[in-house]
Amino acid sequence: MSAEETTAEKQMECLKKEFDNFQLDSKEKIEFRPNDAVVLYPSLGNPAVVQKQKDTTYLEVLILCKSNDLQRGEAAFHLRLSQWTEKDRGTSCFDDGIMAHYLEDKDSVAITECYSIDKDTFGQGKEGPDKGKDNYTLRFGQLNVFPWVLEGLNKYPCLYKIKINLKDKPEGMYNIWWVNNADYHEVKNRPKWWNLVQHIKDLSAGSFKMPLPFKKELKEYSGDVVQSEDKNKNENIRASIYHPVYITSKQHLTIGHVTDVHLDSRMELYGQSEASVIEVEENNPPVADGNTRKITLKDFHIPLKDKLANYNLIFTDICEKLFSKSADVLVITGDLVDYNRGIHTPQTYRKCFTPISEMWEALGSDITKEEHYRDDRNWFLFYQKLLDLYDRKKKPVFTMLGNHDYVNYGAAPWPLWGVPWNGVFDQNLTLYESALCFGKKYKSSEGFAKDIKEKTDYVEWYSIFINPFADFVVNYGDQSMFMVDWGVKSNVLGPSAKSMVAPVIPKYEGAGGLNHARHLFKEKSDFQSSTTNESGITETSESYQPFPIKNYSIYKAWVSQK
């Protein structure tokens, strides 16, 4: 018998025993199969909220795996759970208690049969492939996963639900992840454990087109993180994939709702701007005095940073106040960022003095060029703010997308797409304040030309690092929420145009029509078209919606549950 056959026999014997003869203090070395997998649920924007009860505290997890015969003992071995504060630290297989509990009680971990992934796996409502097959709260029919996420993870074709009893775990926030073989060997000697390293590498190396910032700025997975103080050298931005788990014994959850936050890296510049609302000769030129502007006549220095309504800061302030008052969870609905491609200068990742002229030059530069702007830069900003909220408050946050999240460039920061006028400008600024904010090209900025093309390309980064689910149901006890994605397409003409286009577009709703949401109650989407082939079979296809709308089937299953 060859060495390879001997190893395979040992592995199979281990599986048959399901770790029954393995003790915590055993010196025996056991070979495990390379069961590489990815945690699909929970995600940073769709966390697991687990109700703690006397004897049962069940966490349900969705994983994509390479193996089609995964065993529950293997799942117990590969899954790790840590306190949220320890989310970047490596653990042994017994630190979290999942494996230890499994060795004491095999029923503490359960696993479903292997499900394959195709276009009918998710979002089919009562007709989902898991109908009547298990007693899980998590149902494939009530989830709609962005298809490009599954395409990018096609190395993991096997879908499983795993249920873990966390009855002994104290209440609080945790992180769960799956340790792959390559991840373990690569990061076990590093000071920090970056989660799902192999997952990220599969996405960036495979057929999936990984968003540009990963290729150009995310270097942490190779251990090469730039910490440069040279403002001419782009600093890298750390990002990792987390899977939050929140355990609470509350009978009902208090839900805080925040919407249309429009985070924008421009605000990181404005929040440091020393441009004065009133400029006097004594304070000019605006040169540096250390990390601030040199001011001679302070009575006439009213910096823009002190007058601006910085909605990046307002977002954090509102969320923290909601959590501090009574909210157990937050729901952030739509327009998470103002647009995709944000400005990237030293002031967007640290506080430092920059001459006002340089800030204006950066803001007024061509947004399509790489000099000052980056794809997905505003998603990095939202990710950082969201993760900071998790770290500070240790509470879960649910997210979904709006129409602004699907566009690459911001609409012009003035009405009528750059046509000069004497009214109120963006953020309710005066003409002069707009000039301070946007620089000398504020009337005809080349950087913020009108662009309202919505594409799924601009939410790819979000779907990988924050939330892979377009539509999803959240259940907790007898409470339930149905989160519905925007759906890419929107109306951009104002309500006054309704009468003009009504004869041409009878169902026109005016600007900002919620196209995706209004199909919640429609059996057949307006985006679908039906054709009959030569055999008399009617075929339905999506006309221009880039991912399937499954609202109606999810809705029917949702309202029929207890």
Coordinates of C-alpha atoms in Angstrom, one line a residue:
M1 CA 0.0 0.0 0.0
S2 CA 1.4 3.4 -1.0
A3 CA 2.0 6.2 1.5
E4 CA -0.8 8.2 -0.2
E5 CA -3.2 5.3 0.2
T6 CA -2.2 4.8 3.8
T7 CA -2.8 8.5 4.6
A8 CA -6.2 8.3 2.9
E9 CA -7.2 5.3 4.9
K10 CA -6.2 7.0 8.1
Q11 CA -8.3 10.0 7.2
M12 CA -11.3 7.9 6.4
E13 CA -10.9 6.0 9.7
C14 CA -10.8 9.3 11.5
L15 CA -14.0 10.4 9.8
K16 CA -15.8 7.1 10.6
K17 CA -14.9 7.6 14.3
E18 CA -15.9 11.2 14.1
F19 CA -13.3 12.1 16.7
D20 CA -14.9 9.7 19.3
N21 CA -11.5 8.4 20.4
F22 CA -9.7 11.7 20.3
Q23 CA -9.1 13.4 23.7
L24 CA -8.1 16.9 24.5
D25 CA -4.9 15.7 26.1
S26 CA -4.1 13.1 23.4
K27 CA -0.6 13.0 22.0
E28 CA -1.8 11.2 18.8
K29 CA -1.4 13.1 15.6
I30 CA -4.5 13.0 13.4
E31 CA -4.4 13.8 9.7
F32 CA -7.5 15.9 8.6
R33 CA -8.7 16.2 5.1
P34 CA -8.2 19.6 3.5
N35 CA -11.7 20.8 3.8
D36 CA -11.3 24.4 2.6
A37 CA -14.5 26.5 2.9
V38 CA -15.8 30.1 3.1
V39 CA -18.3 31.4 5.5
L40 CA -21.1 33.1 3.5
Y41 CA -23.4 33.9 6.5
P42 CA -23.1 35.7 8.8
S43 CA -21.4 38.8 7.2
L44 CA -20.5 42.2 8.5
G45 CA -23.7 43.7 7.0
N46 CA -25.9 40.7 7.8
P47 CA -24.7 39.5 11.2
A48 CA -26.1 36.6 13.1
V49 CA -28.2 37.6 16.1
V50 CA -28.6 34.6 18.4
Q51 CA -31.2 34.3 21.2
K52 CA -29.6 32.8 24.4
Q53 CA -31.9 30.4 26.2
K54 CA -31.5 28.1 29.1
D55 CA -30.2 25.0 27.3
T56 CA -30.0 26.0 23.7
T57 CA -28.3 29.0 22.0
Y58 CA -28.2 28.0 18.4
L59 CA -26.0 29.7 15.9
E60 CA -26.7 28.9 12.2
V61 CA -23.9 29.3 9.7
L62 CA -23.9 29.1 5.9
I63 CA -20.7 27.8 4.3
L64 CA -19.4 27.2 0.8
C65 CA -17.1 24.2 0.8
K66 CA -14.9 22.2 -1.6
S67 CA -15.9 18.9 -0.1
N68 CA -19.2 17.2 -1.0
D69 CA -19.2 14.9 2.1
L70 CA -18.3 17.3 4.9
Q71 CA -18.8 15.8 8.3
R72 CA -19.9 17.7 11.4
G73 CA -16.7 16.8 13.3
E74 CA -14.7 18.4 10.5
A75 CA -16.9 21.5 10.7
A76 CA -16.3 21.6 14.5
F77 CA -12.6 21.4 13.9
H78 CA -12.3 24.1 11.2
L79 CA -14.8 26.7 12.6
R80 CA -13.3 29.1 15.2
L81 CA -15.2 31.5 17.4
S82 CA -13.5 34.4 19.3
Q83 CA -14.5 37.4 21.2
W84 CA -15.0 40.4 18.9
T85 CA -12.1 42.1 20.5
E86 CA -9.9 39.1 19.6
K87 CA -11.1 38.9 16.0
D88 CA -7.7 39.4 14.5
R89 CA -5.9 36.9 16.8
G90 CA -5.3 33.3 15.8
T91 CA -6.8 30.5 17.9
S92 CA -6.2 26.9 18.5
C93 CA -9.0 24.5 17.6
F94 CA -10.0 24.3 21.3
D95 CA -9.8 28.0 22.3
D96 CA -13.4 28.8 21.2
G97 CA -15.1 25.7 22.7
I98 CA -16.7 24.5 19.4
M99 CA -14.4 21.5 19.0
A100 CA -14.2 20.9 22.8
H101 CA -18.0 20.9 23.1
Y102 CA -18.3 18.6 20.1
L103 CA -16.0 16.1 21.7
E104 CA -18.2 16.1 24.9
D105 CA -21.5 16.2 23.0
K106 CA -21.8 15.3 19.3
D107 CA -25.2 16.9 19.2
S108 CA -23.7 20.3 19.9
V109 CA -22.9 20.5 16.1
A110 CA -25.3 19.6 13.3
I111 CA -24.8 19.8 9.5
T112 CA -27.2 19.4 6.6
E113 CA -26.7 17.5 3.4
C114 CA -24.6 19.0 0.7
Y115 CA -26.6 21.4 -1.6
S116 CA -25.4 22.3 -5.0
I117 CA -25.4 25.9 -6.2
D118 CA -27.4 27.0 -9.3
K119 CA -29.7 29.8 -10.3
D120 CA -32.6 28.2 -8.3
T121 CA -30.7 27.7 -5.0
F122 CA -31.4 31.1 -3.5
G123 CA -34.5 33.3 -3.4
Q124 CA -37.1 30.8 -4.4
G125 CA -39.3 31.2 -1.3
K126 CA -41.2 28.1 -0.4
E127 CA -39.8 26.3 -3.4
G128 CA -36.2 26.5 -2.2
P129 CA -34.1 23.3 -2.3
D130 CA -34.2 23.0 1.5
K131 CA -38.0 23.0 1.8
G132 CA -39.2 20.6 4.5
K133 CA -35.7 19.0 4.9
D134 CA -34.5 20.6 8.1
N135 CA -35.6 22.7 11.1
Y136 CA -33.2 25.6 10.5
T137 CA -34.5 29.1 10.7
L138 CA -32.1 30.1 7.9
R139 CA -33.8 29.3 4.6
F140 CA -32.2 29.4 1.2
G141 CA -35.5 30.6 -0.2
Q142 CA -35.4 33.8 1.9
L143 CA -31.9 34.8 0.7
N144 CA -30.8 36.4 -2.6
V145 CA -27.0 36.3 -3.0
F146 CA -25.3 38.6 -5.5
P147 CA -24.5 36.1 -8.3
W148 CA -21.0 37.4 -8.9
V149 CA -20.0 36.5 -5.4
L150 CA -21.0 32.9 -6.1
E151 CA -19.2 33.0 -9.4
G152 CA -16.1 34.4 -7.8
L153 CA -16.2 31.5 -5.3
N154 CA -16.8 28.8 -7.8
K155 CA -13.9 26.8 -6.2
Y156 CA -16.4 26.1 -3.4
P157 CA -19.3 24.5 -5.1
C158 CA -20.9 22.7 -2.1
L159 CA -23.3 24.5 0.2
Y160 CA -24.0 23.5 3.8
K161 CA -25.9 24.8 6.8
I162 CA -24.2 24.2 10.1
K163 CA -25.9 24.6 13.5
I164 CA -23.8 25.1 16.7
N165 CA -25.1 25.1 20.2
L166 CA -23.4 28.0 22.0
K167 CA -25.3 27.5 25.3
D168 CA -22.3 28.2 27.5
K169 CA -21.2 31.3 25.7
P170 CA -21.8 34.6 27.6
E171 CA -23.8 37.3 25.9
G172 CA -21.9 39.7 23.6
M173 CA -20.3 40.1 20.2
Y174 CA -18.1 37.4 18.6
N175 CA -16.5 36.6 15.3
I176 CA -16.7 33.2 13.6
W177 CA -14.6 32.1 10.7
W178 CA -13.4 28.9 8.9
V179 CA -9.7 28.1 9.0
N180 CA -8.4 26.6 5.7
N181 CA -5.2 24.6 5.5
A182 CA -3.3 27.2 3.5
D183 CA -4.5 30.0 5.9
Y184 CA -3.3 28.1 8.9
H185 CA 0.2 27.5 7.6
E186 CA 0.6 31.0 6.2
V187 CA -0.6 33.0 9.2
K188 CA 0.1 30.9 12.3
N189 CA 3.4 32.6 13.0
R190 CA 2.1 36.1 12.3
P191 CA 1.2 38.6 15.0
K192 CA -2.3 39.1 13.6
W193 CA -4.6 36.6 12.0
W194 CA -6.1 38.0 8.8
N195 CA -9.3 36.1 8.2
L196 CA -10.0 34.2 5.0
V197 CA -6.7 34.8 3.3
Q198 CA -7.3 32.0 0.8
H199 CA -10.8 33.3 0.1
I200 CA -9.4 36.7 -0.9
K201 CA -6.7 35.0 -3.0
D202 CA -9.2 32.9 -4.8
L203 CA -11.3 35.9 -5.7
S204 CA -8.3 38.0 -6.9
A205 CA -6.6 35.2 -8.9
G206 CA -9.7 33.6 -10.4
S207 CA -12.0 34.6 -13.3
F208 CA -13.7 37.1 -10.9
K209 CA -12.7 40.7 -11.6
M210 CA -11.5 41.8 -8.2
P211 CA -12.1 45.5 -7.6
L212 CA -9.2 47.7 -8.3
P213 CA -8.3 48.9 -4.8
F214 CA -7.5 45.3 -3.8
K215 CA -4.9 45.0 -6.5
K216 CA -3.4 48.5 -6.1
E217 CA -3.7 49.3 -2.4
L218 CA -4.5 46.2 -0.3
K219 CA -1.1 44.7 0.5
E220 CA -1.7 43.3 4.0
Y221 CA -2.2 39.7 2.9
S222 CA 1.3 39.5 1.6
G223 CA 2.6 41.2 4.8
D224 CA 3.7 44.3 2.9
V225 CA 1.7 47.1 4.5
V226 CA 3.1 50.5 3.7
Q227 CA 3.3 52.9 6.6
S228 CA 4.8 55.8 4.7
E229 CA 4.8 59.4 6.0
D230 CA 5.6 60.6 2.5
K231 CA 2.4 62.3 1.3
N232 CA 3.4 61.6 -2.3
K233 CA 3.3 57.9 -1.6
N234 CA -0.1 56.2 -1.4
E235 CA -0.7 54.5 1.9
N236 CA -2.4 51.1 1.8
I237 CA -5.7 50.5 3.6
R238 CA -6.2 47.4 5.7
A239 CA -9.4 45.4 5.2
S240 CA -10.5 42.0 6.2
I241 CA -13.6 39.8 6.1
Y242 CA -15.5 39.4 9.3
H243 CA -18.5 37.3 10.4
P244 CA -20.1 38.9 13.5
V245 CA -22.2 36.8 15.9
Y246 CA -24.2 38.6 18.6
I247 CA -25.6 36.6 21.5
T248 CA -28.4 38.2 23.7
S249 CA -31.0 36.9 26.0
K250 CA -33.5 39.6 25.3
Q251 CA -37.0 38.5 24.4
H252 CA -37.4 41.3 21.8
L253 CA -34.9 43.5 20.0
T254 CA -35.1 47.3 19.8
I255 CA -34.2 48.3 16.3
G256 CA -32.6 51.6 15.4
H257 CA -33.0 52.8 11.8
V258 CA -30.6 55.1 9.9
T259 CA -30.9 55.8 6.2
D260 CA -29.2 57.8 3.4
V261 CA -25.9 58.5 5.1
H262 CA -24.0 59.2 1.9
L263 CA -20.5 58.8 3.3
D264 CA -17.9 60.5 1.2
S265 CA -14.1 60.7 1.5
R266 CA -14.4 64.4 0.4
M267 CA -15.6 65.0 4.0
E268 CA -12.3 63.8 5.4
L269 CA -10.7 66.7 3.5
Y270 CA -13.4 69.3 4.4
G271 CA -13.2 68.2 8.1
Q272 CA -9.5 69.4 8.1
S273 CA -9.9 72.4 5.9
E274 CA -8.4 75.6 7.3
A275 CA -9.9 77.7 4.5
S276 CA -11.4 80.6 6.3
V277 CA -14.9 81.9 5.6
I278 CA -13.4 85.3 6.1
E279 CA -9.9 85.7 4.7
V280 CA -7.7 88.7 5.8
E281 CA -4.2 89.7 4.7
E282 CA -2.6 89.0 8.0
N283 CA -3.5 85.3 7.8
N284 CA -2.2 84.9 4.2
P285 CA -0.6 83.0 2.6
P286 CA -2.1 80.0 4.4
V287 CA 1.2 78.2 5.3
A288 CA 1.9 75.5 7.8
D289 CA 2.7 75.9 11.4
G290 CA 3.4 72.3 12.3
N291 CA 0.3 70.3 11.4
T292 CA -2.0 73.3 11.4
R293 CA -2.3 76.6 9.5
K294 CA -0.3 79.6 10.8
I295 CA -2.8 82.2 12.0
T296 CA -1.8 85.7 13.0
L297 CA -5.2 87.3 13.4
K298 CA -7.3 84.6 15.1
D299 CA -10.4 86.9 15.4
F300 CA -10.8 86.7 11.7
H301 CA -10.2 83.0 11.2
I302 CA -13.3 80.9 10.9
P303 CA -12.2 77.7 9.3
L304 CA -14.5 75.7 7.0
K305 CA -13.9 72.6 9.1
D306 CA -15.7 74.3 12.1
K307 CA -18.7 75.4 10.0
L308 CA -19.3 72.4 7.8
A309 CA -22.0 69.8 8.5
N310 CA -19.7 66.8 8.2
Y311 CA -22.0 63.9 7.6
N312 CA -19.3 61.3 8.0
L313 CA -19.1 62.4 11.6
I314 CA -22.8 62.9 11.9
F315 CA -23.3 59.2 10.8
T316 CA -21.1 57.9 13.6
D317 CA -22.7 60.3 16.1
I318 CA -26.2 59.2 15.3
C319 CA -25.4 55.5 15.4
E320 CA -23.6 55.7 18.7
K321 CA -26.5 57.7 20.2
L322 CA -29.0 55.1 19.1
F323 CA -27.0 52.3 20.6
S324 CA -26.4 54.3 23.8
K325 CA -30.1 55.0 24.2
S326 CA -31.8 51.7 23.7
A327 CA -31.1 50.1 20.3
D328 CA -30.0 46.5 20.3
V329 CA -29.3 46.4 16.5
L330 CA -29.1 49.0 13.8
V331 CA -30.5 48.9 10.3
I332 CA -28.9 51.2 7.7
T333 CA -31.0 51.3 4.6
G334 CA -29.6 52.6 1.3
D335 CA -27.2 55.2 0.0
L336 CA -24.5 54.0 2.3
V337 CA -22.0 56.0 0.2
D338 CA -22.5 59.0 -2.0
Y339 CA -20.9 57.3 -4.9
N340 CA -18.1 54.7 -5.5
R341 CA -15.0 56.5 -6.7
G342 CA -13.7 58.7 -3.9
I343 CA -10.9 61.1 -3.4
H344 CA -7.7 59.6 -2.0
T345 CA -5.1 62.0 -0.5
P346 CA -3.0 61.9 2.7
Q347 CA -5.9 63.7 4.5
T348 CA -8.4 60.9 3.8
Y349 CA -6.4 58.4 5.9
R350 CA -4.8 60.6 8.5
K351 CA -5.0 64.2 9.9
C352 CA -2.2 66.4 8.5
F353 CA -1.8 69.9 7.2
T354 CA -2.2 70.4 3.4
P355 CA -2.0 73.8 1.8
I356 CA -5.5 74.9 0.7
S357 CA -4.4 75.3 -2.9
E358 CA -3.3 71.6 -3.0
M359 CA -6.6 70.5 -1.5
W360 CA -8.5 72.5 -4.2
E361 CA -6.3 71.1 -6.9
A362 CA -7.0 67.5 -5.7
L363 CA -10.8 68.1 -5.4
G364 CA -10.9 69.8 -8.9
S365 CA -8.8 67.2 -10.6
D366 CA -10.1 64.7 -13.2
I367 CA -12.1 62.1 -11.2
T368 CA -11.3 59.5 -13.9
K369 CA -7.6 59.8 -13.3
E370 CA -5.6 57.9 -10.6
E371 CA -3.7 60.9 -9.3
H372 CA -6.2 61.8 -6.6
Y373 CA -9.2 59.4 -7.0
R374 CA -9.6 55.6 -6.5
D375 CA -12.3 53.1 -7.3
D376 CA -14.2 51.9 -4.3
R377 CA -12.5 54.5 -2.0
N378 CA -15.8 55.5 -0.4
W379 CA -16.5 51.8 0.3
F380 CA -13.2 51.7 2.2
L381 CA -14.5 54.7 4.2
F382 CA -17.9 53.1 4.9
Y383 CA -16.1 49.8 5.9
Q384 CA -13.9 51.7 8.3
K385 CA -16.7 53.6 9.9
L386 CA -18.8 50.4 10.2
L387 CA -16.0 48.4 11.7
D388 CA -15.3 51.2 14.1
L389 CA -18.9 51.2 15.2
Y390 CA -18.7 47.4 15.8
D391 CA -15.5 47.9 17.8
R392 CA -16.8 50.7 20.0
K393 CA -20.4 49.5 20.7
K394 CA -20.1 45.6 20.2
K395 CA -23.6 45.6 18.6
P396 CA -24.8 44.3 15.2
V397 CA -25.5 46.4 12.1
F398 CA -27.6 45.4 9.1
T399 CA -26.9 47.1 5.8
M400 CA -28.6 47.3 2.3
L401 CA -27.9 49.3 -0.8
G402 CA -29.6 52.3 -2.4
N403 CA -29.3 53.9 -5.9
H404 CA -26.2 56.1 -5.0
D405 CA -24.3 52.9 -4.1
Y406 CA -24.6 51.7 -7.7
V407 CA -23.0 54.8 -9.3
N408 CA -19.3 55.5 -9.8
Y409 CA -19.1 59.3 -9.9
G410 CA -21.0 61.9 -7.9
A411 CA -23.5 64.1 -9.6
A412 CA -22.3 67.7 -9.9
P413 CA -22.2 69.4 -6.4
W414 CA -24.5 72.1 -7.8
P415 CA -27.9 72.1 -9.4
L416 CA -28.5 71.7 -13.2
W417 CA -25.3 69.8 -13.8
G418 CA -22.9 72.7 -13.7
V419 CA -25.1 75.5 -15.0
P420 CA -24.0 78.5 -12.8
W421 CA -26.7 80.1 -10.7
N422 CA -26.9 82.2 -7.6
G423 CA -29.0 79.9 -5.4
V424 CA -28.0 77.5 -2.6
F425 CA -25.3 75.1 -3.5
D426 CA -24.5 71.6 -2.3
Q427 CA -24.7 71.1 1.5
N428 CA -26.6 74.5 1.6
L429 CA -23.4 76.4 1.0
T430 CA -23.2 79.9 -0.3
L431 CA -21.3 80.7 -3.5
Y432 CA -18.2 81.6 -1.6
E433 CA -18.4 78.7 0.7
S434 CA -18.8 76.4 -2.3
A435 CA -15.6 77.9 -3.7
L436 CA -13.8 77.2 -0.5
C437 CA -15.2 73.7 -0.4
F438 CA -14.7 72.6 -4.1
G439 CA -12.0 74.9 -5.2
K440 CA -11.7 77.4 -8.0
K441 CA -13.4 75.1 -10.5
Y442 CA -16.6 74.9 -8.5
K443 CA -18.8 76.3 -11.3
S444 CA -17.6 73.8 -14.0
S445 CA -15.7 71.1 -12.2
E446 CA -14.2 68.5 -14.6
G447 CA -14.1 66.1 -11.7
F448 CA -17.8 66.0 -10.9
A449 CA -19.4 65.8 -14.2
K450 CA -22.9 64.3 -14.3
D451 CA -22.8 60.5 -14.3
I452 CA -25.8 58.6 -13.2
K453 CA -25.1 55.2 -14.8
E454 CA -25.8 52.5 -12.3
K455 CA -23.8 49.3 -12.5
T456 CA -23.2 46.3 -10.3
D457 CA -19.5 46.9 -10.8
Y458 CA -19.6 49.6 -8.2
V459 CA -21.0 47.4 -5.4
E460 CA -18.6 44.5 -5.9
W461 CA -16.3 45.6 -3.1
Y462 CA -19.3 46.0 -0.7
S463 CA -20.6 42.5 -1.6
I464 CA -17.2 40.9 -0.8
F465 CA -16.1 42.7 2.3
I466 CA -19.5 43.8 3.9
N467 CA -22.6 41.9 2.7
P468 CA -23.0 39.3 -0.1
F469 CA -26.8 39.3 0.2
A470 CA -28.9 41.5 -2.0
D471 CA -32.2 40.6 -0.3
F472 CA -32.5 38.7 3.0
V473 CA -34.8 37.9 5.9
V474 CA -33.7 38.4 9.5
N475 CA -35.4 36.3 12.2
Y476 CA -35.1 36.7 15.9
G477 CA -37.7 34.9 18.1
D478 CA -41.1 36.2 16.8
Q479 CA -39.6 39.3 15.2
S480 CA -38.7 39.3 11.5
M481 CA -37.4 41.9 8.9
F482 CA -37.3 41.6 5.2
M483 CA -34.4 43.7 3.7
V484 CA -34.9 44.6 0.0
D485 CA -32.1 45.9 -2.2
W486 CA -32.5 48.9 -4.4
G487 CA -32.0 46.9 -7.6
V488 CA -29.7 49.1 -9.7
K489 CA -32.1 51.0 -12.0
S490 CA -33.7 54.2 -11.0
N491 CA -35.6 57.1 -12.6
V492 CA -33.6 60.3 -12.8
L493 CA -36.0 62.8 -14.3
G494 CA -37.8 65.0 -11.8
P495 CA -41.5 64.8 -10.9
S496 CA -42.2 67.8 -13.1
A497 CA -41.3 65.6 -16.1
K498 CA -43.8 63.0 -15.2
S499 CA -46.6 64.6 -17.4
M500 CA -44.3 64.9 -20.3
V501 CA -43.1 61.3 -20.3
A502 CA -46.3 59.6 -19.1
P503 CA -47.6 59.0 -22.7
V504 CA -44.3 57.3 -23.5
I505 CA -43.6 55.6 -20.1
P506 CA -47.0 55.0 -18.6
K507 CA -45.6 53.6 -15.3
Y508 CA -43.1 56.4 -14.8
E509 CA -43.0 57.4 -11.1
G510 CA -40.8 60.5 -11.1
A511 CA -37.3 60.8 -9.8
G512 CA -36.0 58.1 -7.5
G513 CA -38.7 55.5 -8.2
L514 CA -38.0 52.4 -6.0
N515 CA -38.0 50.0 -8.9
H516 CA -36.8 46.9 -7.1
A517 CA -38.9 47.5 -4.0
R518 CA -42.2 48.0 -5.9
H519 CA -41.9 44.5 -7.3
L520 CA -42.1 43.1 -3.8
F521 CA -45.8 42.3 -4.4
K522 CA -45.6 41.5 -8.1
E523 CA -45.6 37.9 -9.3
K524 CA -44.0 38.9 -12.5
S525 CA -41.4 41.6 -12.6
D526 CA -41.7 44.6 -15.0
F527 CA -38.1 43.8 -15.9
Q528 CA -39.0 40.3 -17.2
S529 CA -40.0 39.6 -20.7
S530 CA -41.7 36.4 -22.0
T531 CA -41.1 34.7 -25.3
T532 CA -42.5 31.5 -26.8
N533 CA -40.1 29.2 -28.7
E534 CA -40.9 27.0 -31.6
S535 CA -41.9 24.1 -29.3
G536 CA -44.6 26.3 -27.7
I537 CA -42.6 26.6 -24.4
T538 CA -42.8 30.1 -22.8
E539 CA -39.4 31.3 -21.5
T540 CA -38.9 34.2 -19.2
S541 CA -35.8 36.4 -19.1
E542 CA -34.7 39.6 -17.4
S543 CA -34.8 42.5 -19.8
Y544 CA -32.0 44.7 -18.3
Q545 CA -31.8 43.9 -14.6
P546 CA -28.3 42.6 -14.0
F547 CA -29.2 40.2 -11.2
P548 CA -32.4 38.3 -10.6
I549 CA -35.3 39.9 -8.8
K550 CA -36.8 37.4 -6.3
N551 CA -38.8 39.7 -4.1
Y552 CA -42.2 38.2 -4.7
S553 CA -41.2 34.6 -3.9
I554 CA -39.2 35.7 -0.8
Y555 CA -42.1 37.8 0.3
K556 CA -44.7 35.0 0.0
A557 CA -42.5 32.7 2.1
W558 CA -41.8 35.5 4.6
V559 CA -45.4 36.5 5.3
S560 CA -46.5 32.8 5.6
Q561 CA -44.0 32.0 8.4
K562 CA -45.1 32.2 12.1

